[in-house]
Amino acid sequence: MVMGLRRRWLLVVLVVAVAVFSSVLAFHVVNRLGSKAVGQVDQAGLNTVNKPALIGINVTIYVIGPTTLTQELASMGINPSLIKPITINQITNTQNNSVVVIDWDSLLSYSGGNYSVIIGVLSTLFKRGDLVIIHVSSTEESPLVIWALARSWARAYGSKITTYPIIAGQYLSAFGSKNALVFGSSYKTKDIIGIITNYQRIISTWGHEVGSNQVSLLNIYEPYELRSTTLTNVDPCQKYVQNANSLGGVVFDYQPYYNGVDTEAYNDGNGTLYYDTCIFVYNGNGEPYIPAGAAPYYPVVTAAWIAYSPSSTMIGNNGYINYFIGTMDHELGWDYYQSSTTDSYLEYESGANPISTSSNYVVTFTVEFGTGDVNIAFEVEYSESPSSVNIQSENTAPTTNTAAVNNTWWFYMGSNQQANQKYMVAFAEDADEWVLPQGLNTYQTATFNNELGVNLVTSVQDIPCTAWVYNYEVIWTQIQWVLQYNPGSSPPTGFSAQIVNQQSPYDITGVTSYSESIPYICGDIT
């Protein structure tokens, strides 16, 4: 960063509401993808619900809301003895590390529209290590619910920072520890099974370290590989989450749950798309780094993982994964800051290079921070699949201003792809800075966009002696992250957001298709 700019930004005084306005990015992303290729609850009896085969979940699910919500949960096949309708006033009598499903309208009614009351209720659940799942009657309420979950987590753990994605869904979920906040979303009641399963898996890895602040200094991660033959969550974001309580910072993670499968976002006759995205904020003792003569900042890592499993139909039609694409987009957040929509920003550190792959397609994530008396570093080496991938990376910053940098990766996939195999790639920036131009005593908000997608050749048709016809499908998503710094002052009460990844029941921004014809003539050309 240019020091002069930081000093000048320190003089800027902005008073804004918490406003997150998303630009129309669909065209922006599609171009990239296409051009490269060519209250109270009724105590209703659960016996009135038809009983399907029981699902193997062994955690108590407390339900706050109308009878219909309780019945929907029971209809999924969960053991009825584990579903317990309660009132909000009974929350303190429930077990720790439980699942609490809350109807948003019931919570609004209980609070009388007072968001301090809502945050008070939800923060109690976070303190107890609960998984909180909120049901909304309209997906337009989703951003406000996610904001409430994030603010409640921050209150529960006394954190000055919080970060959350602008996402949509009929069910919005979150759980965490002092060092992690994991978000999820889904549109169907049955998808809750996946949310609960992932919650149980993650908290079991945290074990006795939940809520601790132990810092491991070196070699936190063992080397691991992403292979086409595994369905294990080994993406960088999951490594951050699983090791959150020993990293000296806070990880904010989001993954979809389409079909009740964690990270699954979209499925059609051609295959299945998965993704995971996260932001790691190194904050050790909760304070930002304060360089001499410049604005304070938090060191930040942004990472994403994307996978696709082609169907037998697509492979049988001579189809294949053409390429994955991923972008870390700082430019939009910088534009919001310049227009006073926000009052802080996330920049790509000057002099750093985006993580890219070598000729043998092996990448090492390296993160190293030093703040005060605490130093932390770790390395993660992984290889993506298949090994014949061709990588192109591009820094698309329009100027030398690192706050407006966009780093984009294209992962061109190799041949001999197999049906029903999960092909995975990951990309990250390990040298970002969340700059706080207003100093340490002012509430500040920044935004950051993560864009990712896949370009597929779904079929290749040979029209003899005429043309080869390539049919393409493009699936893309973009996640807008909101970063908030609250030194203890009263946060603004306004909230406005536009959801950009809403394609119910899918957790994507859009899908499109097109064809390309390559003419050819049989025989010799004279």
Short mmCIF file of C-alpha atoms in Angstrom, two decimals:
data_model
loop_
_atom_site.label_atom_id
_atom_site.label_comp_id
_atom_site.label_asym_id
_atom_site.label_seq_id
_atom_site.Cartn_x
_atom_site.Cartn_y
_atom_site.Cartn_z
CA MET A 1 0.00 0.00 0.00
CA VAL A 2 1.12 3.57 -0.64
CA MET A 3 1.73 5.17 2.75
CA GLY A 4 0.64 8.59 1.56
CA LEU A 5 -2.73 7.24 0.61
CA ARG A 6 -3.20 5.64 4.01
CA ARG A 7 -2.36 8.88 5.80
CA ARG A 8 -4.81 10.77 3.64
CA TRP A 9 -7.56 8.19 4.19
CA LEU A 10 -7.12 8.58 7.92
CA LEU A 11 -8.51 12.10 7.54
CA VAL A 12 -11.67 10.94 5.84
CA VAL A 13 -14.75 10.96 8.06
CA LEU A 14 -17.65 8.81 6.87
CA VAL A 15 -20.94 8.20 8.61
CA VAL A 16 -22.90 5.50 6.84
CA ALA A 17 -25.47 2.88 7.63
CA VAL A 18 -24.63 -0.76 7.18
CA ALA A 19 -25.38 -0.75 3.47
CA VAL A 20 -24.29 -3.42 1.07
CA PHE A 21 -25.34 -2.78 -2.49
CA SER A 22 -24.23 -5.41 -5.00
CA SER A 23 -23.53 -4.33 -8.57
CA VAL A 24 -24.93 -6.36 -11.40
CA LEU A 25 -22.02 -8.81 -11.69
CA ALA A 26 -23.68 -11.63 -13.58
CA PHE A 27 -22.71 -10.19 -16.97
CA HIS A 28 -19.21 -9.54 -15.65
CA VAL A 29 -18.74 -13.14 -14.55
CA VAL A 30 -20.44 -14.75 -17.55
CA ASN A 31 -18.16 -12.80 -19.87
CA ARG A 32 -15.14 -14.17 -18.06
CA LEU A 33 -16.48 -17.71 -18.22
CA GLY A 34 -17.66 -17.63 -21.80
CA SER A 35 -14.99 -15.62 -23.56
CA LYS A 36 -12.16 -17.90 -22.51
CA ALA A 37 -13.87 -20.93 -24.06
CA VAL A 38 -15.03 -19.55 -27.14
CA GLY A 39 -42.03 -16.43 20.13
CA GLN A 40 -44.33 -19.15 21.28
CA VAL A 41 -44.73 -22.60 19.90
CA ASP A 42 -47.75 -24.85 19.73
CA GLN A 43 -47.05 -28.10 21.60
CA ALA A 44 -48.34 -30.31 18.80
CA GLY A 45 -48.03 -34.06 18.98
CA LEU A 46 -45.52 -35.50 16.53
CA ASN A 47 -47.60 -38.63 16.13
CA THR A 48 -49.78 -36.82 13.60
CA VAL A 49 -46.90 -36.89 11.13
CA ASN A 50 -46.37 -39.85 8.82
CA LYS A 51 -43.23 -41.65 9.96
CA PRO A 52 -40.58 -42.41 7.30
CA ALA A 53 -37.46 -44.46 7.99
CA LEU A 54 -35.52 -42.92 10.85
CA ILE A 55 -32.34 -40.94 10.08
CA GLY A 56 -29.26 -41.54 12.21
CA ILE A 57 -29.02 -38.21 14.01
CA ASN A 58 -28.42 -38.36 17.74
CA VAL A 59 -28.59 -34.71 18.74
CA THR A 60 -31.59 -33.00 20.33
CA ILE A 61 -33.34 -30.54 18.02
CA TYR A 62 -35.21 -27.78 19.82
CA VAL A 63 -37.86 -26.05 17.74
CA ILE A 64 -39.17 -22.52 18.30
CA GLY A 65 -42.04 -21.76 15.96
CA PRO A 66 -45.41 -22.94 14.71
CA THR A 67 -46.63 -26.53 14.69
CA THR A 68 -46.06 -26.77 10.94
CA LEU A 69 -42.31 -26.24 11.39
CA THR A 70 -42.15 -29.03 13.96
CA GLN A 71 -44.10 -31.34 11.67
CA GLU A 72 -41.83 -30.58 8.72
CA LEU A 73 -38.80 -31.60 10.76
CA ALA A 74 -40.47 -34.80 11.92
CA SER A 75 -41.41 -35.68 8.33
CA MET A 76 -37.69 -35.89 7.41
CA GLY A 77 -37.32 -39.13 9.35
CA ILE A 78 -35.65 -37.75 12.46
CA ASN A 79 -36.48 -39.71 15.59
CA PRO A 80 -39.50 -37.84 17.09
CA SER A 81 -38.05 -38.18 20.59
CA LEU A 82 -35.20 -35.91 19.52
CA ILE A 83 -37.51 -33.08 18.34
CA LYS A 84 -38.59 -30.93 21.26
CA PRO A 85 -40.83 -27.86 20.76
CA ILE A 86 -39.95 -25.12 23.26
CA THR A 87 -40.53 -21.43 23.83
CA ILE A 88 -37.83 -18.78 23.68
CA ASN A 89 -38.04 -18.40 27.46
CA GLN A 90 -37.07 -22.06 27.83
CA ILE A 91 -33.77 -21.74 25.95
CA THR A 92 -31.71 -21.53 29.12
CA ASN A 93 -33.06 -24.92 30.19
CA THR A 94 -31.80 -26.77 27.12
CA GLN A 95 -28.60 -28.77 26.72
CA ASN A 96 -25.39 -27.25 25.37
CA ASN A 97 -24.20 -28.21 21.87
CA SER A 98 -27.76 -28.71 20.68
CA VAL A 99 -29.51 -27.84 17.44
CA VAL A 100 -32.02 -25.01 17.70
CA VAL A 101 -34.38 -24.36 14.78
CA ILE A 102 -36.12 -20.99 15.04
CA ASP A 103 -38.89 -19.51 12.96
CA TRP A 104 -37.85 -15.94 12.10
CA ASP A 105 -41.38 -14.57 12.28
CA SER A 106 -41.79 -16.05 15.77
CA LEU A 107 -38.52 -14.44 16.85
CA LEU A 108 -39.58 -11.08 15.44
CA SER A 109 -42.90 -11.35 17.26
CA TYR A 110 -41.20 -12.20 20.54
CA SER A 111 -38.77 -9.27 20.24
CA GLY A 112 -41.35 -6.74 19.11
CA GLY A 113 -38.99 -5.87 16.26
CA ASN A 114 -36.20 -4.93 18.70
CA TYR A 115 -33.00 -6.31 17.20
CA SER A 116 -31.13 -5.96 20.49
CA VAL A 117 -33.53 -8.55 21.89
CA ILE A 118 -33.00 -10.81 18.89
CA ILE A 119 -29.23 -10.60 19.19
CA GLY A 120 -29.50 -11.25 22.91
CA VAL A 121 -31.45 -14.46 22.28
CA LEU A 122 -29.13 -15.71 19.53
CA SER A 123 -25.91 -14.82 21.36
CA THR A 124 -27.04 -17.03 24.25
CA LEU A 125 -27.19 -19.96 21.85
CA PHE A 126 -23.75 -19.25 20.39
CA LYS A 127 -22.23 -19.11 23.88
CA ARG A 128 -23.53 -22.62 24.48
CA GLY A 129 -21.98 -24.01 21.29
CA ASP A 130 -25.35 -24.58 19.63
CA LEU A 131 -26.09 -24.88 15.94
CA VAL A 132 -28.63 -22.17 15.11
CA ILE A 133 -30.89 -22.71 12.10
CA ILE A 134 -33.37 -19.97 11.24
CA HIS A 135 -36.35 -20.58 9.00
CA VAL A 136 -37.62 -17.60 6.97
CA SER A 137 -40.94 -17.27 5.20
CA SER A 138 -39.33 -15.16 2.45
CA THR A 139 -35.78 -15.44 1.14
CA GLU A 140 -35.67 -11.66 0.95
CA GLU A 141 -35.23 -11.75 4.73
CA SER A 142 -32.06 -13.81 4.39
CA PRO A 143 -29.46 -10.99 4.50
CA LEU A 144 -30.96 -9.55 7.67
CA VAL A 145 -30.99 -12.99 9.31
CA ILE A 146 -27.34 -13.60 8.37
CA TRP A 147 -26.42 -10.19 9.77
CA ALA A 148 -28.23 -10.99 13.02
CA LEU A 149 -26.40 -14.32 13.30
CA ALA A 150 -23.04 -12.67 12.71
CA ARG A 151 -23.66 -9.87 15.20
CA SER A 152 -24.90 -12.39 17.77
CA TRP A 153 -21.75 -14.48 17.42
CA ALA A 154 -19.61 -11.34 17.89
CA ARG A 155 -21.50 -10.45 21.06
CA ALA A 156 -21.27 -13.99 22.40
CA TYR A 157 -17.48 -14.06 22.10
CA GLY A 158 -16.71 -10.37 22.61
CA SER A 159 -15.25 -10.02 19.11
CA LYS A 160 -14.61 -6.62 17.59
CA ILE A 161 -14.84 -8.11 14.11
CA THR A 162 -17.37 -10.16 12.26
CA THR A 163 -17.70 -11.22 8.64
CA TYR A 164 -20.67 -12.74 6.85
CA PRO A 165 -21.80 -13.60 3.30
CA ILE A 166 -24.86 -12.11 1.60
CA ILE A 167 -26.66 -15.35 0.82
CA ALA A 168 -30.22 -16.61 0.41
CA GLY A 169 -32.16 -19.63 1.54
CA GLN A 170 -35.26 -20.86 3.33
CA TYR A 171 -33.01 -22.06 6.14
CA LEU A 172 -29.97 -20.05 7.27
CA SER A 173 -27.55 -21.63 9.71
CA ALA A 174 -24.51 -20.73 11.78
CA PHE A 175 -22.39 -22.20 14.54
CA GLY A 176 -19.00 -21.33 15.89
CA SER A 177 -16.38 -21.00 18.55
CA LYS A 178 -14.25 -18.06 19.60
CA ASN A 179 -12.15 -18.62 16.49
CA ALA A 180 -14.69 -19.66 13.87
CA LEU A 181 -18.10 -18.86 12.47
CA VAL A 182 -19.49 -21.33 9.94
CA PHE A 183 -22.49 -20.33 7.80
CA GLY A 184 -24.78 -22.51 5.73
CA SER A 185 -27.93 -22.18 3.64
CA SER A 186 -30.54 -24.40 2.06
CA TYR A 187 -33.99 -24.16 0.52
CA LYS A 188 -35.51 -27.47 1.61
CA THR A 189 -36.29 -28.84 5.05
CA LYS A 190 -34.61 -32.15 4.26
CA ASP A 191 -31.33 -30.32 3.63
CA ILE A 192 -31.11 -29.60 7.36
CA ILE A 193 -29.82 -33.15 7.78
CA GLY A 194 -26.61 -32.17 6.00
CA ILE A 195 -26.24 -29.01 8.07
CA ILE A 196 -26.58 -30.98 11.31
CA THR A 197 -24.20 -33.70 10.15
CA ASN A 198 -21.50 -31.17 9.23
CA TYR A 199 -21.99 -29.39 12.56
CA GLN A 200 -21.46 -32.61 14.50
CA ARG A 201 -18.40 -33.46 12.43
CA ILE A 202 -16.75 -30.07 12.92
CA ILE A 203 -17.35 -29.71 16.65
CA SER A 204 -15.98 -33.22 17.14
CA THR A 205 -12.70 -32.06 15.55
CA TRP A 206 -12.63 -29.03 17.85
CA GLY A 207 -13.19 -31.21 20.91
CA HIS A 208 -11.89 -29.72 24.14
CA GLU A 209 -10.28 -26.82 22.27
CA VAL A 210 -13.62 -25.12 21.54
CA GLY A 211 -13.35 -21.56 22.81
CA SER A 212 -9.61 -21.74 23.47
CA ASN A 213 -7.08 -19.29 22.05
CA GLN A 214 -4.01 -21.49 21.85
CA VAL A 215 -1.63 -20.47 19.06
CA SER A 216 0.45 -23.05 17.22
CA LEU A 217 3.48 -21.40 15.72
CA LEU A 218 4.61 -23.64 12.88
CA ASN A 219 3.55 -26.53 10.66
CA ILE A 220 -0.08 -26.62 11.68
CA TYR A 221 -1.18 -28.59 8.64
CA GLU A 222 0.08 -31.86 7.33
CA PRO A 223 0.46 -32.07 3.53
CA TYR A 224 -2.70 -33.26 1.85
CA GLU A 225 -3.86 -33.88 -1.68
CA LEU A 226 -7.04 -33.20 -3.58
CA ARG A 227 -7.68 -36.20 -5.79
CA SER A 228 -10.52 -37.12 -8.09
CA THR A 229 -11.15 -40.34 -6.20
CA THR A 230 -11.97 -38.80 -2.83
CA LEU A 231 -15.13 -37.17 -1.54
CA THR A 232 -13.50 -35.96 1.67
CA ASN A 233 -13.70 -32.29 2.66
CA VAL A 234 -10.03 -31.44 2.28
CA ASP A 235 -10.40 -27.99 0.79
CA PRO A 236 -8.41 -25.07 2.31
CA CYS A 237 -11.49 -23.56 3.94
CA GLN A 238 -12.25 -26.78 5.79
CA LYS A 239 -8.64 -26.96 6.96
CA TYR A 240 -9.04 -23.47 8.41
CA VAL A 241 -12.30 -24.45 10.09
CA GLN A 242 -11.03 -27.73 11.50
CA ASN A 243 -7.92 -26.07 12.94
CA ALA A 244 -9.60 -22.78 13.85
CA ASN A 245 -8.94 -22.93 17.56
CA SER A 246 -5.17 -23.11 17.14
CA LEU A 247 -4.59 -20.50 14.44
CA GLY A 248 -4.64 -17.28 16.44
CA GLY A 249 -7.36 -15.72 14.34
CA VAL A 250 -10.93 -16.15 13.20
CA VAL A 251 -12.17 -18.02 10.13
CA PHE A 252 -15.52 -17.19 8.54
CA ASP A 253 -16.73 -19.94 6.25
CA TYR A 254 -19.73 -20.43 3.98
CA GLN A 255 -20.88 -23.54 2.18
CA PRO A 256 -24.20 -24.46 0.57
CA TYR A 257 -26.23 -27.60 1.33
CA TYR A 258 -28.19 -28.40 -1.79
CA ASN A 259 -29.67 -31.91 -1.49
CA GLY A 260 -28.48 -31.93 2.12
CA VAL A 261 -24.85 -32.39 1.02
CA ASP A 262 -22.32 -29.94 2.43
CA THR A 263 -20.68 -27.83 -0.32
CA GLU A 264 -23.14 -29.03 -2.99
CA ALA A 265 -24.63 -26.06 -4.84
CA TYR A 266 -26.10 -27.23 -8.14
CA ASN A 267 -27.05 -30.41 -9.94
CA ASP A 268 -28.50 -31.22 -13.34
CA GLY A 269 -28.21 -33.96 -15.93
CA ASN A 270 -24.62 -32.98 -16.70
CA GLY A 271 -23.25 -33.28 -13.17
CA THR A 272 -22.89 -31.65 -9.77
CA LEU A 273 -21.17 -28.42 -8.69
CA TYR A 274 -19.63 -27.94 -5.24
CA TYR A 275 -17.89 -25.00 -3.62
CA ASP A 276 -16.64 -23.60 -0.34
CA THR A 277 -15.43 -20.08 0.38
CA CYS A 278 -13.91 -18.47 3.43
CA ILE A 279 -12.09 -15.51 4.94
CA PHE A 280 -9.49 -15.90 7.68
CA VAL A 281 -8.80 -12.77 9.75
CA TYR A 282 -5.66 -12.92 11.81
CA ASN A 283 -6.34 -10.98 14.98
CA GLY A 284 -4.49 -12.79 17.78
CA ASN A 285 -5.51 -10.67 20.76
CA GLY A 286 -8.36 -9.00 18.90
CA GLU A 287 -6.44 -5.90 17.88
CA PRO A 288 -5.43 -4.88 14.35
CA TYR A 289 -1.85 -4.28 13.32
CA ILE A 290 -0.88 -0.60 13.59
CA PRO A 291 1.96 0.35 11.25
CA ALA A 292 3.85 3.57 11.79
CA GLY A 293 2.29 6.49 9.95
CA ALA A 294 -0.48 4.48 8.29
CA ALA A 295 -4.00 3.21 8.91
CA PRO A 296 -4.44 0.12 11.11
CA TYR A 297 -5.31 -3.13 9.37
CA TYR A 298 -6.00 -6.81 9.94
CA PRO A 299 -4.00 -9.34 7.89
CA VAL A 300 -6.47 -11.48 5.95
CA VAL A 301 -6.46 -14.66 3.88
CA THR A 302 -9.21 -15.24 1.31
CA ALA A 303 -9.63 -18.76 -0.07
CA ALA A 304 -12.07 -20.77 -2.16
CA TRP A 305 -12.49 -24.34 -3.31
CA ILE A 306 -14.57 -25.55 -6.23
CA ALA A 307 -15.32 -29.04 -7.54
CA TYR A 308 -17.38 -30.67 -10.23
CA SER A 309 -18.49 -34.27 -10.71
CA PRO A 310 -19.50 -34.96 -14.35
CA SER A 311 -22.38 -37.36 -14.94
CA SER A 312 -22.19 -40.49 -17.04
CA THR A 313 -24.56 -38.80 -19.50
CA MET A 314 -22.18 -35.89 -20.09
CA ILE A 315 -19.12 -38.12 -20.39
CA GLY A 316 -21.08 -40.47 -22.68
CA ASN A 317 -21.86 -37.51 -24.95
CA ASN A 318 -18.12 -36.80 -25.27
CA GLY A 319 -18.46 -33.97 -22.76
CA TYR A 320 -15.85 -32.81 -20.26
CA ILE A 321 -14.96 -30.07 -17.80
CA ASN A 322 -13.43 -27.35 -19.94
CA TYR A 323 -12.15 -25.16 -17.11
CA PHE A 324 -12.82 -23.76 -13.67
CA ILE A 325 -12.52 -20.05 -13.00
CA GLY A 326 -12.05 -18.13 -9.77
CA THR A 327 -11.67 -14.44 -8.98
CA MET A 328 -10.78 -12.57 -5.82
CA ASP A 329 -12.49 -9.26 -6.56
CA HIS A 330 -11.31 -6.23 -4.59
CA GLU A 331 -12.40 -3.65 -7.15
CA LEU A 332 -16.09 -3.59 -6.21
CA GLY A 333 -15.32 -3.16 -2.54
CA TRP A 334 -12.98 -0.31 -3.38
CA ASP A 335 -15.69 1.32 -5.49
CA TYR A 336 -18.08 1.11 -2.52
CA TYR A 337 -15.46 2.75 -0.34
CA GLN A 338 -14.84 5.51 -2.88
CA SER A 339 -18.57 6.23 -3.13
CA SER A 340 -18.90 6.31 0.70
CA THR A 341 -21.21 3.29 0.68
CA THR A 342 -18.68 1.68 3.02
CA ASP A 343 -15.94 3.21 5.11
CA SER A 344 -13.16 0.59 4.98
CA TYR A 345 -11.83 -1.82 2.36
CA LEU A 346 -9.95 -5.07 1.76
CA GLU A 347 -6.86 -4.66 -0.40
CA TYR A 348 -4.39 -7.01 -1.98
CA GLU A 349 -1.04 -6.41 -0.34
CA SER A 350 1.43 -4.50 -2.46
CA GLY A 351 4.24 -6.63 -3.85
CA ALA A 352 2.54 -9.97 -3.22
CA ASN A 353 1.77 -12.51 -5.91
CA PRO A 354 -1.45 -14.48 -6.28
CA ILE A 355 -1.06 -18.15 -5.42
CA SER A 356 -0.64 -20.04 -8.67
CA THR A 357 0.49 -23.49 -9.71
CA SER A 358 3.77 -24.77 -11.06
CA SER A 359 4.21 -26.93 -14.13
CA ASN A 360 3.61 -30.11 -12.16
CA TYR A 361 0.48 -28.59 -10.67
CA VAL A 362 1.52 -28.49 -7.04
CA VAL A 363 0.75 -25.48 -4.90
CA THR A 364 1.85 -24.48 -1.44
CA PHE A 365 -0.27 -22.14 0.65
CA THR A 366 2.02 -20.21 2.98
CA VAL A 367 0.68 -17.86 5.61
CA GLU A 368 3.00 -16.04 7.95
CA PHE A 369 2.10 -13.15 10.21
CA GLY A 370 3.93 -11.36 12.99
CA THR A 371 2.01 -9.05 15.30
CA GLY A 372 3.33 -7.97 18.66
CA ASP A 373 4.61 -10.98 20.58
CA VAL A 374 2.77 -13.52 18.46
CA ASN A 375 4.12 -15.13 15.31
CA ILE A 376 2.30 -17.71 13.24
CA ALA A 377 3.14 -19.54 10.06
CA PHE A 378 1.92 -22.63 8.31
CA GLU A 379 2.25 -24.37 4.99
CA VAL A 380 -0.21 -26.50 3.08
CA GLU A 381 0.88 -28.40 0.01
CA TYR A 382 -1.70 -29.94 -2.26
CA SER A 383 -2.09 -31.20 -5.80
CA GLU A 384 -5.33 -30.86 -7.69
CA SER A 385 -6.88 -33.32 -10.11
CA PRO A 386 -6.23 -34.28 -12.79
CA SER A 387 -2.48 -33.67 -12.92
CA SER A 388 -2.58 -32.44 -16.52
CA VAL A 389 -4.34 -29.18 -15.67
CA ASN A 390 -3.10 -26.02 -17.36
CA ILE A 391 -3.24 -22.96 -15.09
CA GLN A 392 -3.45 -19.34 -16.14
CA SER A 393 -3.57 -16.51 -13.63
CA GLU A 394 -4.09 -12.84 -14.29
CA ASN A 395 -3.94 -9.70 -12.23
CA THR A 396 -6.74 -7.56 -13.64
CA ALA A 397 -6.21 -4.41 -11.63
CA PRO A 398 -7.02 -1.36 -13.76
CA THR A 399 -4.35 0.66 -11.95
CA THR A 400 -1.43 0.12 -9.61
CA ASN A 401 -3.81 0.72 -6.71
CA THR A 402 -3.73 -2.59 -4.82
CA ALA A 403 -7.13 -1.86 -3.29
CA ALA A 404 -8.69 -2.29 -6.75
CA VAL A 405 -6.92 -5.52 -7.70
CA ASN A 406 -8.78 -8.51 -9.14
CA ASN A 407 -6.86 -11.78 -9.29
CA THR A 408 -8.35 -14.38 -11.61
CA TRP A 409 -7.37 -18.02 -12.19
CA TRP A 410 -8.39 -20.28 -15.08
CA PHE A 411 -7.92 -24.01 -14.45
CA TYR A 412 -8.05 -25.79 -17.82
CA MET A 413 -8.74 -29.45 -17.20
CA GLY A 414 -7.02 -32.36 -18.86
CA SER A 415 -8.39 -35.24 -20.90
CA ASN A 416 -9.60 -38.70 -19.88
CA GLN A 417 -12.09 -37.42 -17.36
CA GLN A 418 -14.26 -40.03 -15.66
CA ALA A 419 -17.95 -39.97 -14.81
CA ASN A 420 -19.00 -39.48 -11.19
CA GLN A 421 -15.52 -38.40 -10.10
CA LYS A 422 -14.99 -35.20 -8.15
CA TYR A 423 -12.47 -32.89 -9.84
CA MET A 424 -11.26 -30.15 -7.52
CA VAL A 425 -9.27 -26.92 -7.59
CA ALA A 426 -8.55 -24.24 -5.02
CA PHE A 427 -7.26 -20.69 -5.08
CA ALA A 428 -6.39 -18.11 -2.46
CA GLU A 429 -4.79 -14.81 -1.59
CA ASP A 430 -2.63 -15.07 1.49
CA ALA A 431 -1.57 -11.45 1.58
CA ASP A 432 -4.68 -9.29 1.95
CA GLU A 433 -5.17 -6.41 4.33
CA TRP A 434 -8.45 -5.18 5.79
CA VAL A 435 -7.66 -1.50 6.16
CA LEU A 436 -9.47 0.61 8.79
CA PRO A 437 -9.04 4.19 7.54
CA GLN A 438 -11.28 5.62 10.28
CA GLY A 439 -8.97 4.47 13.05
CA LEU A 440 -9.63 2.20 16.03
CA ASN A 441 -12.62 3.92 17.63
CA THR A 442 -15.12 4.00 14.76
CA TYR A 443 -17.54 1.34 13.52
CA GLN A 444 -16.47 0.40 9.96
CA THR A 445 -17.72 -1.84 7.15
CA ALA A 446 -16.02 -3.26 4.06
CA THR A 447 -17.11 -5.62 1.28
CA PHE A 448 -15.27 -8.23 -0.75
CA ASN A 449 -16.44 -10.38 -3.67
CA ASN A 450 -15.46 -13.93 -4.46
CA GLU A 451 -16.51 -15.17 -7.90
CA LEU A 452 -16.19 -18.73 -9.13
CA GLY A 453 -17.62 -21.02 -11.76
CA VAL A 454 -17.14 -23.83 -14.24
CA ASN A 455 -17.29 -23.99 -18.03
CA LEU A 456 -18.45 -27.37 -19.34
CA VAL A 457 -18.51 -28.98 -22.74
CA THR A 458 -21.69 -30.97 -22.21
CA SER A 459 -21.63 -32.76 -25.57
CA VAL A 460 -19.81 -32.86 -28.88
CA GLN A 461 -21.83 -33.71 -31.97
CA ASP A 462 -20.33 -34.67 -35.32
CA ILE A 463 -22.43 -33.62 -38.33
CA PRO A 464 -20.60 -35.62 -41.02
CA CYS A 465 -18.66 -33.57 -43.52
CA THR A 466 -20.30 -30.42 -42.14
CA ALA A 467 -19.25 -29.40 -38.63
CA TRP A 468 -18.33 -30.36 -35.11
CA VAL A 469 -20.89 -28.85 -32.74
CA TYR A 470 -19.71 -28.14 -29.18
CA ASN A 471 -22.44 -27.52 -26.62
CA TYR A 472 -21.41 -25.60 -23.51
CA GLU A 473 -22.90 -24.98 -20.08
CA VAL A 474 -21.65 -22.27 -17.75
CA ILE A 475 -22.46 -22.32 -14.02
CA TRP A 476 -21.26 -19.49 -11.83
CA THR A 477 -21.72 -17.99 -8.43
CA GLN A 478 -20.52 -14.95 -6.58
CA ILE A 479 -20.39 -14.43 -2.87
CA GLN A 480 -20.29 -10.96 -1.45
CA TRP A 481 -18.67 -10.86 1.98
CA VAL A 482 -19.30 -8.07 4.47
CA LEU A 483 -16.57 -7.31 7.01
CA GLN A 484 -17.51 -5.27 10.07
CA TYR A 485 -15.33 -3.76 12.76
CA ASN A 486 -17.04 -2.72 15.97
CA PRO A 487 -14.80 -1.24 18.70
CA GLY A 488 -17.74 -1.15 21.11
CA SER A 489 -19.77 1.72 19.73
CA SER A 490 -23.42 1.32 18.79
CA PRO A 491 -23.62 -0.05 15.24
CA PRO A 492 -25.77 1.67 12.62
CA THR A 493 -29.34 0.41 12.49
CA GLY A 494 -29.93 0.67 8.74
CA PHE A 495 -29.46 -2.41 6.58
CA SER A 496 -29.82 -2.91 2.86
CA ALA A 497 -28.54 -5.74 0.71
CA GLN A 498 -29.13 -7.30 -2.67
CA ILE A 499 -28.73 -11.07 -2.96
CA VAL A 500 -26.66 -12.07 -5.99
CA ASN A 501 -26.45 -15.86 -5.64
CA GLN A 502 -30.14 -16.70 -5.48
CA GLN A 503 -31.38 -19.32 -7.95
CA SER A 504 -33.78 -21.32 -5.75
CA PRO A 505 -33.36 -24.16 -4.98
CA TYR A 506 -29.72 -23.81 -6.07
CA ASP A 507 -26.97 -21.81 -4.36
CA ILE A 508 -25.60 -20.20 -7.50
CA THR A 509 -25.86 -16.89 -9.30
CA GLY A 510 -26.72 -18.26 -12.71
CA VAL A 511 -26.45 -20.94 -15.38
CA THR A 512 -26.44 -20.50 -19.13
CA SER A 513 -25.64 -22.50 -22.24
CA TYR A 514 -24.41 -21.84 -25.78
CA SER A 515 -23.08 -23.72 -28.79
CA GLU A 516 -20.11 -23.37 -31.08
CA SER A 517 -19.91 -24.90 -34.55
CA ILE A 518 -16.56 -25.74 -36.16
CA PRO A 519 -17.07 -26.45 -39.92
CA TYR A 520 -15.11 -29.13 -41.74
CA ILE A 521 -15.33 -30.76 -45.20
CA CYS A 522 -14.67 -34.40 -45.96
CA GLY A 523 -12.00 -35.36 -48.44
CA ASP A 524 -9.34 -33.22 -50.04
CA ILE A 525 -9.92 -29.51 -50.39
CA THR A 526 -9.03 -28.25 -53.87
#
